[in-house]
Amino acid sequence: MSGCCALIVAAGSGQRFGGDVPKQYRRLAGLPVLRRTILAFRDHPAIDRVAVVINPAHRPLYDAAVGDLGLPAPIGGGATRQESSAAGLDALAADGDVARVLIHDAARPLVDGPTIARVVAALDRHPAALAAMPLTDTVKRVTAGLAAGTVDRTGLWRAQTPQGFHLAAIRAAYAGAGAAVPSATDDASIAEMAGQEVAVVEGSPDNLKITTEDDLARAERLLESRGAPPPPEYRTGHGYDVHRLVAGDGVTLCGVRIAHDGALSGHSDADVGLHALTDAILGALAEGDIGSHFPPSDPQWRGADSSLFLAHAVALVRSRGAALVHADVTLICEAPKIGPHRPAMRARLAEFLGLATERISVKATTTERLGFTGRREGIAAQATATLSFPTRSPGP
Ligand code: MG
C-alpha cells in the first residue's frame, strides 16, 4: 500500500465563470490553475501520487495544461462534483494500492503545504478530515433584500479542501449514500451521512476557491505578494543498533523473517534494522531514542514486533507536520546473505513508513570477518532518515 494519494477533481464545466475556457484551465500568474493545484500536491512530501478527474471533453485542455508532468491518464468524471469524486475513488480502488486519499478542488490552487500536512496527519487518528476556517463575519439571514435575522455563528466553519479519507471508509460511505450523492456539496458530508467521525483542521484564509473573475484577480494578487515559496527544511537523523547472535533458527531483519543458523537475542524481536531506523527518525525529530520511548525494563515490550516502534516514530513525524522523504538502512553481518531479501525488506519498509520504495534503501556489508560482526557474535545496523518540514509562506 502506498501512503497517500491526492485526487484532484477538475471535471467542472465552470458554468458560473464567464468565458469559453473552464476556470481550472484559465491562466493564473502565467500557469494554468489546474497545473498550480497539481504541483502543490505533487511536490508535497506527504503525498505519494496525484490522480486527476476531468471532463473527457476537456482532454485537449488538460493535455496542454499538464500533459508534460508524467501523471497517470486522467480519470473521466461524472455529471456532478460528487459523482466525479466517486468515479475517482473507484479508479483509485481498482489500482489496489492506495490506503488514503486527499480529495481537492482543482479550483483551489493556493492550497499550502502546512494545510495538506494537517489533513494528512489527522488521518492517523480519524477516518476522515477536512480543512476549514472558522466563520469570523457576522451572518445574516436575508429575505427580499432585508435582514431577517442574525445567525449565531458559534461553531460554524467554512469547509475547504483538501478533505482526506481512508479510501475504504469513504467508498463505503459513497455506496451507502446512494441517491443522496448528487446533491451533496462536499465529500466530507458523505462521510458525515455515514456516521463517520470527520476531524476538522485549520485551513488557510488564502485557500480560496476560484469561482468568479474577481477570485482569479485576488489569487493573482496573493501570488504576487508571496514571491517565491520558501524551500522546505530538511533534517537528517542517524541510528545504530546491535543485537547478539545466539542459538536459534532464524532472524528478523527489516521486518523480514530469514531462516538462519542463529537467532538475535533481545527484549523485543531484536530486529536491528528496524531499531536503527526508528532511532534515525527519532534523531531527525530530536525526540530522544528508542529506549526512552520503549524502555527495555517495561515487560510489555518483551518479544514485541519492532514495527510497533517504527509506527510510533512515523506517527510522531506526522504529528509534527513533517514527512519522511528518504530512509537508508545498512545491515552489517557475515551471514545471512541480505541480497536475496532486499526487495522484500524494501517492500516491508514501504508499508511501515507509508513511503514509495524508490525512497527506501537497504544495503548490506560484511566486516571482512573482523570484529564482533565478523566473528558472527552479533548483527549491527546503521540507518539514516531524512525528514522534510514544510515552511510557512511569508505573509504579505
Ligand atoms: Mg535494539
mmCIF file of C-alpha atoms and ligand atoms in Angstrom:
data_model
loop_
_atom_site.group_PDB
_atom_site.id
_atom_site.type_symbol
_atom_site.label_atom_id
_atom_site.label_comp_id
_atom_site.label_asym_id
_atom_site.label_seq_id
_atom_site.Cartn_x
_atom_site.Cartn_y
_atom_site.Cartn_z
ATOM 1 C CA MET A 1 0.000 0.000 0.000
ATOM 2 C CA SER A 2 1.304 3.409 -0.825
ATOM 3 C CA GLY A 3 0.579 6.118 1.686
ATOM 4 C CA CYS A 4 -1.498 8.954 0.425
ATOM 5 C CA CYS A 5 -2.895 9.845 -2.995
ATOM 6 C CA ALA A 6 -4.167 13.307 -3.917
ATOM 7 C CA LEU A 7 -7.336 13.149 -6.033
ATOM 8 C CA ILE A 8 -7.786 16.464 -7.840
ATOM 9 C CA VAL A 9 -11.357 16.919 -9.037
ATOM 10 C CA ALA A 10 -11.248 19.051 -12.185
ATOM 11 C CA ALA A 11 -14.343 17.874 -14.061
ATOM 12 C CA GLY A 12 -16.409 21.043 -13.585
ATOM 13 C CA SER A 13 -17.559 22.908 -16.654
ATOM 14 C CA GLY A 14 -17.399 26.225 -14.821
ATOM 15 C CA GLN A 15 -20.915 27.427 -15.619
ATOM 16 C CA ARG A 16 -20.588 30.179 -13.011
ATOM 17 C CA PHE A 17 -17.478 31.501 -14.705
ATOM 18 C CA GLY A 18 -17.561 33.662 -17.839
ATOM 19 C CA GLY A 19 -15.538 32.822 -20.924
ATOM 20 C CA ASP A 20 -15.072 29.739 -23.075
ATOM 21 C CA VAL A 21 -12.291 28.140 -21.055
ATOM 22 C CA PRO A 22 -13.355 26.388 -17.816
ATOM 23 C CA LYS A 23 -11.853 28.072 -14.753
ATOM 24 C CA GLN A 24 -9.446 25.222 -13.926
ATOM 25 C CA TYR A 25 -7.710 25.738 -17.280
ATOM 26 C CA ARG A 26 -7.517 29.530 -17.069
ATOM 27 C CA ARG A 27 -4.080 31.027 -16.534
ATOM 28 C CA LEU A 28 -3.187 32.282 -13.067
ATOM 29 C CA ALA A 29 0.050 34.306 -12.932
ATOM 30 C CA GLY A 30 1.259 32.565 -16.088
ATOM 31 C CA LEU A 31 0.315 28.952 -15.263
ATOM 32 C CA PRO A 32 -2.993 27.103 -15.696
ATOM 33 C CA VAL A 33 -4.950 26.939 -12.422
ATOM 34 C CA LEU A 34 -5.008 23.121 -12.589
ATOM 35 C CA ARG A 35 -1.227 22.955 -13.027
ATOM 36 C CA ARG A 36 -0.666 25.054 -9.896
ATOM 37 C CA THR A 37 -3.075 22.846 -7.952
ATOM 38 C CA ILE A 38 -1.401 19.623 -9.105
ATOM 39 C CA LEU A 39 2.110 20.924 -8.351
ATOM 40 C CA ALA A 40 1.079 21.870 -4.784
ATOM 41 C CA PHE A 41 0.330 18.191 -4.124
ATOM 42 C CA ARG A 42 2.944 16.571 -6.366
ATOM 43 C CA ASP A 43 5.718 18.489 -4.603
ATOM 44 C CA HIS A 44 4.395 17.785 -1.070
ATOM 45 C CA PRO A 45 6.411 15.155 0.789
ATOM 46 C CA ALA A 46 3.315 13.578 2.419
ATOM 47 C CA ILE A 47 1.736 12.856 -0.994
ATOM 48 C CA ASP A 48 2.911 9.790 -2.915
ATOM 49 C CA ARG A 49 0.941 10.270 -6.104
ATOM 50 C CA VAL A 50 -1.567 12.529 -7.793
ATOM 51 C CA ALA A 51 -4.647 11.458 -9.767
ATOM 52 C CA VAL A 52 -6.901 13.878 -11.645
ATOM 53 C CA VAL A 53 -10.591 13.580 -12.556
ATOM 54 C CA ILE A 54 -11.556 15.544 -15.666
ATOM 55 C CA ASN A 55 -14.449 16.006 -18.058
ATOM 56 C CA PRO A 56 -13.326 13.827 -21.029
ATOM 57 C CA ALA A 57 -14.407 16.647 -23.368
ATOM 58 C CA HIS A 58 -11.642 18.786 -21.799
ATOM 59 C CA ARG A 59 -8.865 16.325 -22.670
ATOM 60 C CA PRO A 60 -7.115 18.678 -25.134
ATOM 61 C CA LEU A 61 -7.129 21.466 -22.497
ATOM 62 C CA TYR A 62 -5.831 19.000 -19.896
ATOM 63 C CA ASP A 63 -3.022 17.783 -22.165
ATOM 64 C CA ALA A 64 -1.960 21.342 -22.927
ATOM 65 C CA ALA A 65 -2.007 22.325 -19.240
ATOM 66 C CA VAL A 66 -0.291 19.354 -17.573
ATOM 67 C CA GLY A 67 0.434 16.738 -20.240
ATOM 68 C CA ASP A 68 4.182 17.088 -19.636
ATOM 69 C CA LEU A 69 4.019 16.241 -15.894
ATOM 70 C CA GLY A 70 4.088 12.460 -16.410
ATOM 71 C CA LEU A 71 0.887 11.832 -14.446
ATOM 72 C CA PRO A 72 -1.190 8.690 -14.944
ATOM 73 C CA ALA A 73 -4.005 9.104 -17.504
ATOM 74 C CA PRO A 74 -6.817 11.289 -16.135
ATOM 75 C CA ILE A 75 -9.999 9.679 -14.830
ATOM 76 C CA GLY A 76 -13.321 10.502 -16.544
ATOM 77 C CA GLY A 77 -15.698 12.376 -14.238
ATOM 78 C CA GLY A 78 -19.475 12.350 -13.776
ATOM 79 C CA ALA A 79 -22.310 14.840 -14.151
ATOM 80 C CA THR A 80 -21.886 16.416 -10.685
ATOM 81 C CA ARG A 81 -18.938 17.198 -8.438
ATOM 82 C CA GLN A 82 -19.755 14.284 -6.121
ATOM 83 C CA GLU A 83 -20.234 11.814 -8.992
ATOM 84 C CA SER A 84 -16.789 12.851 -10.229
ATOM 85 C CA SER A 85 -15.328 12.220 -6.759
ATOM 86 C CA ALA A 86 -16.980 8.792 -6.726
ATOM 87 C CA ALA A 87 -15.528 7.958 -10.164
ATOM 88 C CA GLY A 88 -12.073 8.997 -8.931
ATOM 89 C CA LEU A 89 -12.386 6.904 -5.767
ATOM 90 C CA ASP A 90 -13.466 3.855 -7.793
ATOM 91 C CA ALA A 91 -10.454 4.253 -10.082
ATOM 92 C CA LEU A 92 -8.072 4.501 -7.104
ATOM 93 C CA ALA A 93 -9.629 1.416 -5.509
ATOM 94 C CA ALA A 94 -9.206 -0.502 -8.781
ATOM 95 C CA ASP A 95 -5.469 0.279 -8.595
ATOM 96 C CA GLY A 96 -5.461 -1.569 -5.283
ATOM 97 C CA ASP A 97 -2.522 0.127 -3.591
ATOM 98 C CA VAL A 98 -3.991 3.351 -2.198
ATOM 99 C CA ALA A 99 -4.878 3.456 1.511
ATOM 100 C CA ARG A 100 -5.636 7.154 1.986
ATOM 101 C CA VAL A 101 -6.870 9.853 -0.322
ATOM 102 C CA LEU A 102 -6.970 13.642 -0.166
ATOM 103 C CA ILE A 103 -9.759 14.966 -2.394
ATOM 104 C CA HIS A 104 -9.154 18.525 -3.548
ATOM 105 C CA ASP A 105 -10.926 21.045 -5.759
ATOM 106 C CA ALA A 106 -8.900 21.903 -8.857
ATOM 107 C CA ALA A 107 -10.115 25.491 -8.403
ATOM 108 C CA ARG A 108 -8.183 25.918 -5.119
ATOM 109 C CA PRO A 109 -4.635 26.374 -6.494
ATOM 110 C CA LEU A 110 -3.328 28.325 -3.481
ATOM 111 C CA VAL A 111 -3.541 25.430 -1.019
ATOM 112 C CA ASP A 112 -0.382 25.462 1.116
ATOM 113 C CA GLY A 113 1.902 22.698 2.373
ATOM 114 C CA PRO A 114 1.038 23.026 6.087
ATOM 115 C CA THR A 115 -2.708 22.687 5.322
ATOM 116 C CA ILE A 116 -2.042 19.481 3.353
ATOM 117 C CA ALA A 117 0.171 18.201 6.182
ATOM 118 C CA ARG A 118 -2.519 18.885 8.809
ATOM 119 C CA VAL A 119 -5.172 16.932 6.880
ATOM 120 C CA VAL A 120 -2.781 14.005 6.304
ATOM 121 C CA ALA A 121 -1.791 13.969 9.996
ATOM 122 C CA ALA A 122 -5.437 13.943 11.155
ATOM 123 C CA LEU A 123 -5.979 10.722 9.169
ATOM 124 C CA ASP A 124 -3.748 8.909 11.673
ATOM 125 C CA ARG A 125 -6.495 9.345 14.255
ATOM 126 C CA HIS A 126 -9.705 9.703 12.232
ATOM 127 C CA PRO A 127 -11.192 8.056 9.114
ATOM 128 C CA ALA A 128 -11.900 11.495 7.618
ATOM 129 C CA ALA A 129 -10.624 15.049 7.987
ATOM 130 C CA LEU A 130 -11.203 18.368 6.281
ATOM 131 C CA ALA A 131 -9.538 21.753 6.172
ATOM 132 C CA ALA A 132 -11.838 24.574 7.256
ATOM 133 C CA MET A 133 -11.791 28.113 8.607
ATOM 134 C CA PRO A 134 -13.887 29.428 11.484
ATOM 135 C CA LEU A 135 -16.506 31.948 10.381
ATOM 136 C CA THR A 136 -15.500 35.420 11.552
ATOM 137 C CA ASP A 137 -18.089 37.606 9.790
ATOM 138 C CA THR A 138 -21.499 38.120 11.334
ATOM 139 C CA VAL A 139 -24.002 36.061 9.348
ATOM 140 C CA LYS A 140 -27.388 37.482 8.340
ATOM 141 C CA ARG A 141 -30.471 35.721 7.073
ATOM 142 C CA VAL A 142 -31.782 37.914 4.254
ATOM 143 C CA THR A 143 -35.316 37.930 2.819
ATOM 144 C CA ALA A 144 -36.250 40.186 -0.112
ATOM 145 C CA GLY A 145 -33.214 42.402 0.467
ATOM 146 C CA LEU A 146 -33.941 42.926 4.166
ATOM 147 C CA ALA A 147 -32.142 41.453 7.179
ATOM 148 C CA ALA A 148 -34.458 38.856 8.633
ATOM 149 C CA GLY A 149 -32.208 37.809 11.492
ATOM 150 C CA THR A 150 -28.660 37.273 12.687
ATOM 151 C CA VAL A 151 -27.412 33.692 12.672
ATOM 152 C CA ASP A 152 -25.426 32.557 15.704
ATOM 153 C CA ARG A 153 -22.007 31.796 14.191
ATOM 154 C CA THR A 154 -20.746 29.822 17.215
ATOM 155 C CA GLY A 155 -19.314 26.573 15.947
ATOM 156 C CA LEU A 156 -19.738 27.495 12.279
ATOM 157 C CA TRP A 157 -16.793 26.834 9.952
ATOM 158 C CA ARG A 158 -16.344 27.290 6.206
ATOM 159 C CA ALA A 159 -15.344 23.965 4.651
ATOM 160 C CA GLN A 160 -12.391 23.964 2.256
ATOM 161 C CA THR A 161 -10.479 21.204 0.545
ATOM 162 C CA PRO A 162 -8.346 19.116 0.840
ATOM 163 C CA GLN A 163 -10.678 16.657 2.524
ATOM 164 C CA GLY A 164 -8.892 13.451 3.477
ATOM 165 C CA PHE A 165 -10.267 9.968 3.892
ATOM 166 C CA HIS A 166 -9.335 6.361 4.450
ATOM 167 C CA LEU A 167 -10.163 5.080 0.966
ATOM 168 C CA ALA A 168 -12.190 2.056 2.072
ATOM 169 C CA ALA A 169 -14.252 4.162 4.511
ATOM 170 C CA ILE A 170 -15.175 6.907 2.057
ATOM 171 C CA ARG A 171 -16.044 4.368 -0.654
ATOM 172 C CA ALA A 172 -18.341 2.599 1.806
ATOM 173 C CA ALA A 173 -19.921 5.977 2.658
ATOM 174 C CA TYR A 174 -20.477 6.757 -1.040
ATOM 175 C CA ALA A 175 -22.019 3.326 -1.614
ATOM 176 C CA GLY A 176 -24.373 3.895 1.342
ATOM 177 C CA ALA A 177 -25.334 7.445 0.302
ATOM 178 C CA GLY A 178 -26.862 6.263 -2.982
ATOM 179 C CA ALA A 179 -29.361 8.788 -4.326
ATOM 180 C CA ALA A 180 -28.138 11.484 -1.904
ATOM 181 C CA VAL A 181 -24.730 11.656 -3.651
ATOM 182 C CA PRO A 182 -25.530 14.130 -6.468
ATOM 183 C CA SER A 183 -26.948 16.744 -4.075
ATOM 184 C CA ALA A 184 -24.105 16.583 -1.535
ATOM 185 C CA THR A 185 -21.968 19.738 -1.643
ATOM 186 C CA ASP A 186 -18.735 18.190 -0.446
ATOM 187 C CA ASP A 187 -17.155 14.793 0.161
ATOM 188 C CA ALA A 188 -17.000 15.189 3.937
ATOM 189 C CA SER A 189 -20.804 15.421 4.077
ATOM 190 C CA ILE A 190 -20.982 11.925 2.536
ATOM 191 C CA ALA A 191 -18.755 10.628 5.354
ATOM 192 C CA GLU A 192 -20.893 12.510 7.900
ATOM 193 C CA MET A 193 -24.087 10.899 6.488
ATOM 194 C CA ALA A 194 -22.454 7.518 7.090
ATOM 195 C CA GLY A 195 -21.873 8.475 10.725
ATOM 196 C CA GLN A 196 -18.093 8.654 10.315
ATOM 197 C CA GLU A 197 -16.029 10.905 12.549
ATOM 198 C CA VAL A 198 -14.742 13.814 10.434
ATOM 199 C CA ALA A 199 -11.906 15.776 12.019
ATOM 200 C CA VAL A 200 -11.739 19.493 11.273
ATOM 201 C CA VAL A 201 -8.255 21.013 10.956
ATOM 202 C CA GLU A 202 -7.282 24.590 10.246
ATOM 203 C CA GLY A 203 -7.202 25.518 6.560
ATOM 204 C CA SER A 204 -5.797 28.764 5.238
ATOM 205 C CA PRO A 205 -7.512 32.086 4.523
ATOM 206 C CA ASP A 206 -5.643 32.136 1.177
ATOM 207 C CA ASN A 207 -7.004 28.725 0.123
ATOM 208 C CA LEU A 208 -9.751 30.380 -1.878
ATOM 209 C CA LYS A 209 -11.919 28.671 -4.472
ATOM 210 C CA ILE A 210 -11.733 30.415 -7.834
ATOM 211 C CA THR A 211 -15.349 30.823 -8.884
ATOM 212 C CA THR A 212 -15.521 34.330 -10.373
ATOM 213 C CA GLU A 213 -13.240 36.675 -12.317
ATOM 214 C CA ASP A 214 -12.757 38.601 -9.051
ATOM 215 C CA ASP A 215 -11.455 35.434 -7.365
ATOM 216 C CA LEU A 216 -8.941 34.985 -10.181
ATOM 217 C CA ALA A 217 -7.720 38.568 -9.751
ATOM 218 C CA ARG A 218 -7.473 38.117 -5.963
ATOM 219 C CA ALA A 219 -5.488 34.902 -6.426
ATOM 220 C CA GLU A 220 -3.091 36.788 -8.773
ATOM 221 C CA ARG A 221 -2.526 39.436 -6.091
ATOM 222 C CA LEU A 222 -1.916 36.799 -3.413
ATOM 223 C CA LEU A 223 0.655 35.014 -5.601
ATOM 224 C CA GLU A 224 2.398 38.313 -6.354
ATOM 225 C CA SER A 225 2.670 39.112 -2.643
ATOM 226 C CA ARG A 226 4.035 35.646 -1.839
ATOM 227 C CA GLY A 227 7.037 35.750 -4.130
ATOM 228 C CA ALA A 228 8.991 32.516 -4.388
ATOM 229 C CA PRO A 229 7.835 29.866 -1.896
ATOM 230 C CA PRO A 230 10.317 29.140 0.881
ATOM 231 C CA PRO A 231 12.020 25.776 0.404
ATOM 232 C CA PRO A 232 11.141 23.054 2.914
ATOM 233 C CA GLU A 233 13.604 22.473 5.720
ATOM 234 C CA TYR A 234 15.308 19.060 5.697
ATOM 235 C CA ARG A 235 16.659 17.304 8.786
ATOM 236 C CA THR A 236 18.544 14.019 8.805
ATOM 237 C CA GLY A 237 18.848 11.630 11.748
ATOM 238 C CA HIS A 238 21.154 8.681 12.273
ATOM 239 C CA GLY A 239 20.578 5.417 14.149
ATOM 240 C CA TYR A 240 22.773 2.490 15.173
ATOM 241 C CA ASP A 241 21.877 -0.795 16.818
ATOM 242 C CA VAL A 242 23.448 -4.148 17.679
ATOM 243 C CA HIS A 243 21.960 -7.405 18.880
ATOM 244 C CA ARG A 244 23.766 -10.540 19.967
ATOM 245 C CA LEU A 245 23.501 -13.780 17.953
ATOM 246 C CA VAL A 246 22.543 -16.843 19.982
ATOM 247 C CA ALA A 247 21.423 -20.377 19.139
ATOM 248 C CA GLY A 248 18.264 -20.444 17.030
ATOM 249 C CA ASP A 249 16.821 -20.967 13.601
ATOM 250 C CA GLY A 250 16.201 -17.536 12.144
ATOM 251 C CA VAL A 251 16.456 -13.764 12.399
ATOM 252 C CA THR A 252 14.062 -10.903 11.602
ATOM 253 C CA LEU A 253 15.752 -8.063 9.720
ATOM 254 C CA CYS A 254 13.874 -5.008 8.395
ATOM 255 C CA GLY A 255 10.628 -6.829 9.118
ATOM 256 C CA VAL A 256 11.541 -9.925 7.076
ATOM 257 C CA ARG A 257 11.964 -13.344 8.692
ATOM 258 C CA ILE A 258 15.052 -15.162 7.372
ATOM 259 C CA ALA A 259 15.984 -18.765 8.158
ATOM 260 C CA HIS A 260 19.456 -18.816 9.761
ATOM 261 C CA ASP A 261 21.654 -20.965 11.964
ATOM 262 C CA GLY A 262 21.255 -18.492 14.824
ATOM 263 C CA ALA A 263 18.801 -16.016 16.323
ATOM 264 C CA LEU A 264 19.097 -12.457 17.547
ATOM 265 C CA SER A 265 18.676 -12.033 21.260
ATOM 266 C CA GLY A 266 16.955 -9.008 22.727
ATOM 267 C CA HIS A 267 13.994 -7.804 24.690
ATOM 268 C CA SER A 268 11.779 -7.312 21.604
ATOM 269 C CA ASP A 269 12.063 -9.296 18.367
ATOM 270 C CA ALA A 270 15.596 -7.797 18.122
ATOM 271 C CA ASP A 271 15.189 -6.513 14.569
ATOM 272 C CA VAL A 272 18.328 -4.369 14.422
ATOM 273 C CA GLY A 273 17.318 -2.844 11.076
ATOM 274 C CA LEU A 274 14.008 -1.512 12.392
ATOM 275 C CA HIS A 275 15.628 -0.378 15.659
ATOM 276 C CA ALA A 276 18.336 1.601 13.842
ATOM 277 C CA LEU A 277 15.755 3.136 11.514
ATOM 278 C CA THR A 278 13.427 4.053 14.411
ATOM 279 C CA ASP A 279 16.363 5.773 16.120
ATOM 280 C CA ALA A 280 17.237 7.603 12.892
ATOM 281 C CA ILE A 281 13.709 9.005 12.660
ATOM 282 C CA LEU A 282 13.692 9.958 16.343
ATOM 283 C CA GLY A 283 17.090 11.573 15.748
ATOM 284 C CA ALA A 284 15.771 13.720 12.902
ATOM 285 C CA LEU A 285 12.954 14.820 15.224
ATOM 286 C CA ALA A 286 15.384 15.311 18.150
ATOM 287 C CA GLU A 287 12.924 13.207 20.208
ATOM 288 C CA GLY A 288 15.304 11.020 22.223
ATOM 289 C CA ASP A 289 15.927 7.381 21.346
ATOM 290 C CA ILE A 290 14.009 4.131 21.104
ATOM 291 C CA GLY A 291 14.893 3.250 24.707
ATOM 292 C CA SER A 292 13.344 6.444 26.044
ATOM 293 C CA HIS A 293 10.056 5.730 24.228
ATOM 294 C CA PHE A 294 10.015 1.955 24.833
ATOM 295 C CA PRO A 295 12.072 1.228 27.990
ATOM 296 C CA PRO A 296 13.607 -2.298 27.880
ATOM 297 C CA SER A 297 12.630 -2.558 31.558
ATOM 298 C CA ASP A 298 8.944 -2.442 30.592
ATOM 299 C CA PRO A 299 7.654 -6.038 30.291
ATOM 300 C CA GLN A 300 5.012 -5.085 27.701
ATOM 301 C CA TRP A 301 7.729 -4.801 25.016
ATOM 302 C CA ARG A 302 9.065 -8.343 25.628
ATOM 303 C CA GLY A 303 9.046 -10.131 22.276
ATOM 304 C CA ALA A 304 7.349 -7.099 20.672
ATOM 305 C CA ASP A 305 7.110 -6.754 16.912
ATOM 306 C CA SER A 306 9.557 -3.923 16.222
ATOM 307 C CA SER A 307 7.269 -2.456 13.564
ATOM 308 C CA LEU A 308 5.317 -1.043 16.552
ATOM 309 C CA PHE A 309 8.338 1.090 17.488
ATOM 310 C CA LEU A 310 8.711 2.269 13.898
ATOM 311 C CA ALA A 311 4.968 3.071 13.639
ATOM 312 C CA HIS A 312 5.277 5.197 16.783
ATOM 313 C CA ALA A 313 8.155 7.187 15.256
ATOM 314 C CA VAL A 314 6.226 7.640 11.980
ATOM 315 C CA ALA A 315 3.178 8.930 13.906
ATOM 316 C CA LEU A 316 5.444 11.425 15.702
ATOM 317 C CA VAL A 317 6.700 12.657 12.303
ATOM 318 C CA ARG A 318 3.134 13.264 11.127
ATOM 319 C CA SER A 319 2.089 14.923 14.374
ATOM 320 C CA ARG A 320 4.888 17.446 13.848
ATOM 321 C CA GLY A 321 3.568 18.243 10.348
ATOM 322 C CA ALA A 322 6.733 16.781 8.846
ATOM 323 C CA ALA A 323 7.152 13.972 6.313
ATOM 324 C CA LEU A 324 9.727 11.264 5.843
ATOM 325 C CA VAL A 325 11.309 11.640 2.420
ATOM 326 C CA HIS A 326 14.089 9.048 2.473
ATOM 327 C CA ALA A 327 15.406 6.173 4.547
ATOM 328 C CA ASP A 328 18.672 4.263 4.181
ATOM 329 C CA VAL A 329 19.481 1.156 6.244
ATOM 330 C CA THR A 330 22.814 -0.706 6.230
ATOM 331 C CA LEU A 331 22.888 -4.198 7.762
ATOM 332 C CA ILE A 332 26.322 -5.341 8.945
ATOM 333 C CA CYS A 333 26.841 -9.095 9.161
ATOM 334 C CA GLU A 334 28.773 -12.028 7.644
ATOM 335 C CA ALA A 335 25.539 -14.056 7.339
ATOM 336 C CA PRO A 336 22.756 -14.462 6.408
ATOM 337 C CA LYS A 337 23.108 -13.101 2.877
ATOM 338 C CA ILE A 338 20.924 -9.994 2.639
ATOM 339 C CA GLY A 339 20.838 -9.522 -1.153
ATOM 340 C CA PRO A 340 18.097 -12.073 -1.904
ATOM 341 C CA HIS A 341 15.853 -10.490 0.762
ATOM 342 C CA ARG A 342 16.454 -6.853 -0.176
ATOM 343 C CA PRO A 343 13.272 -6.430 -2.328
ATOM 344 C CA ALA A 344 11.097 -7.929 0.428
ATOM 345 C CA MET A 345 12.763 -5.683 3.026
ATOM 346 C CA ARG A 346 12.181 -2.555 0.955
ATOM 347 C CA ALA A 347 8.556 -3.559 0.424
ATOM 348 C CA ARG A 348 8.063 -4.107 4.171
ATOM 349 C CA LEU A 349 9.671 -0.763 4.990
ATOM 350 C CA ALA A 350 7.491 0.945 2.358
ATOM 351 C CA GLU A 351 4.433 -0.492 4.095
ATOM 352 C CA PHE A 352 5.593 0.528 7.586
ATOM 353 C CA LEU A 353 6.678 4.014 6.534
ATOM 354 C CA GLY A 354 3.911 4.824 4.018
ATOM 355 C CA LEU A 355 6.695 5.742 1.593
ATOM 356 C CA ALA A 356 7.397 4.744 -2.016
ATOM 357 C CA THR A 357 10.070 2.045 -2.374
ATOM 358 C CA GLU A 358 12.166 4.387 -4.563
ATOM 359 C CA ARG A 359 12.748 6.425 -1.392
ATOM 360 C CA ILE A 360 13.902 3.439 0.666
ATOM 361 C CA SER A 361 17.366 1.922 0.506
ATOM 362 C CA VAL A 362 18.527 -1.308 2.141
ATOM 363 C CA LYS A 363 22.235 -2.088 1.914
ATOM 364 C CA ALA A 364 24.442 -4.731 3.476
ATOM 365 C CA THR A 365 28.106 -5.189 4.181
ATOM 366 C CA THR A 366 30.369 -7.624 5.950
ATOM 367 C CA THR A 367 33.297 -6.524 8.062
ATOM 368 C CA GLU A 368 35.807 -8.864 6.369
ATOM 369 C CA ARG A 369 35.473 -11.295 9.314
ATOM 370 C CA LEU A 370 36.829 -8.617 11.655
ATOM 371 C CA GLY A 371 35.290 -7.639 14.949
ATOM 372 C CA PHE A 372 32.135 -8.965 16.596
ATOM 373 C CA THR A 373 30.122 -8.960 13.376
ATOM 374 C CA GLY A 374 32.967 -10.726 11.578
ATOM 375 C CA ARG A 375 33.098 -13.388 14.308
ATOM 376 C CA ARG A 376 29.295 -13.809 13.929
ATOM 377 C CA GLU A 377 28.734 -12.841 17.560
ATOM 378 C CA GLY A 378 26.133 -10.274 16.609
ATOM 379 C CA ILE A 379 24.477 -8.280 13.829
ATOM 380 C CA ALA A 380 24.668 -4.479 13.598
ATOM 381 C CA ALA A 381 22.687 -1.947 11.623
ATOM 382 C CA GLN A 382 23.035 1.709 10.790
ATOM 383 C CA ALA A 383 20.336 3.921 9.327
ATOM 384 C CA THR A 384 19.657 7.455 8.258
ATOM 385 C CA ALA A 385 16.248 9.068 7.884
ATOM 386 C CA THR A 386 15.579 12.384 6.166
ATOM 387 C CA LEU A 387 12.532 14.439 7.092
ATOM 388 C CA SER A 388 11.045 17.438 5.339
ATOM 389 C CA PHE A 389 9.359 20.171 7.385
ATOM 390 C CA PRO A 390 7.110 22.436 5.315
ATOM 391 C CA THR A 391 7.882 26.121 5.819
ATOM 392 C CA ARG A 392 5.017 28.585 6.050
ATOM 393 C CA SER A 393 4.833 31.049 3.202
ATOM 394 C CA PRO A 394 5.799 34.542 4.300
ATOM 395 C CA GLY A 395 2.801 36.787 4.786
ATOM 396 C CA PRO A 396 2.100 39.802 2.554
HETATM 397 MG MG MG B 1 17.811 -2.807 19.598
#
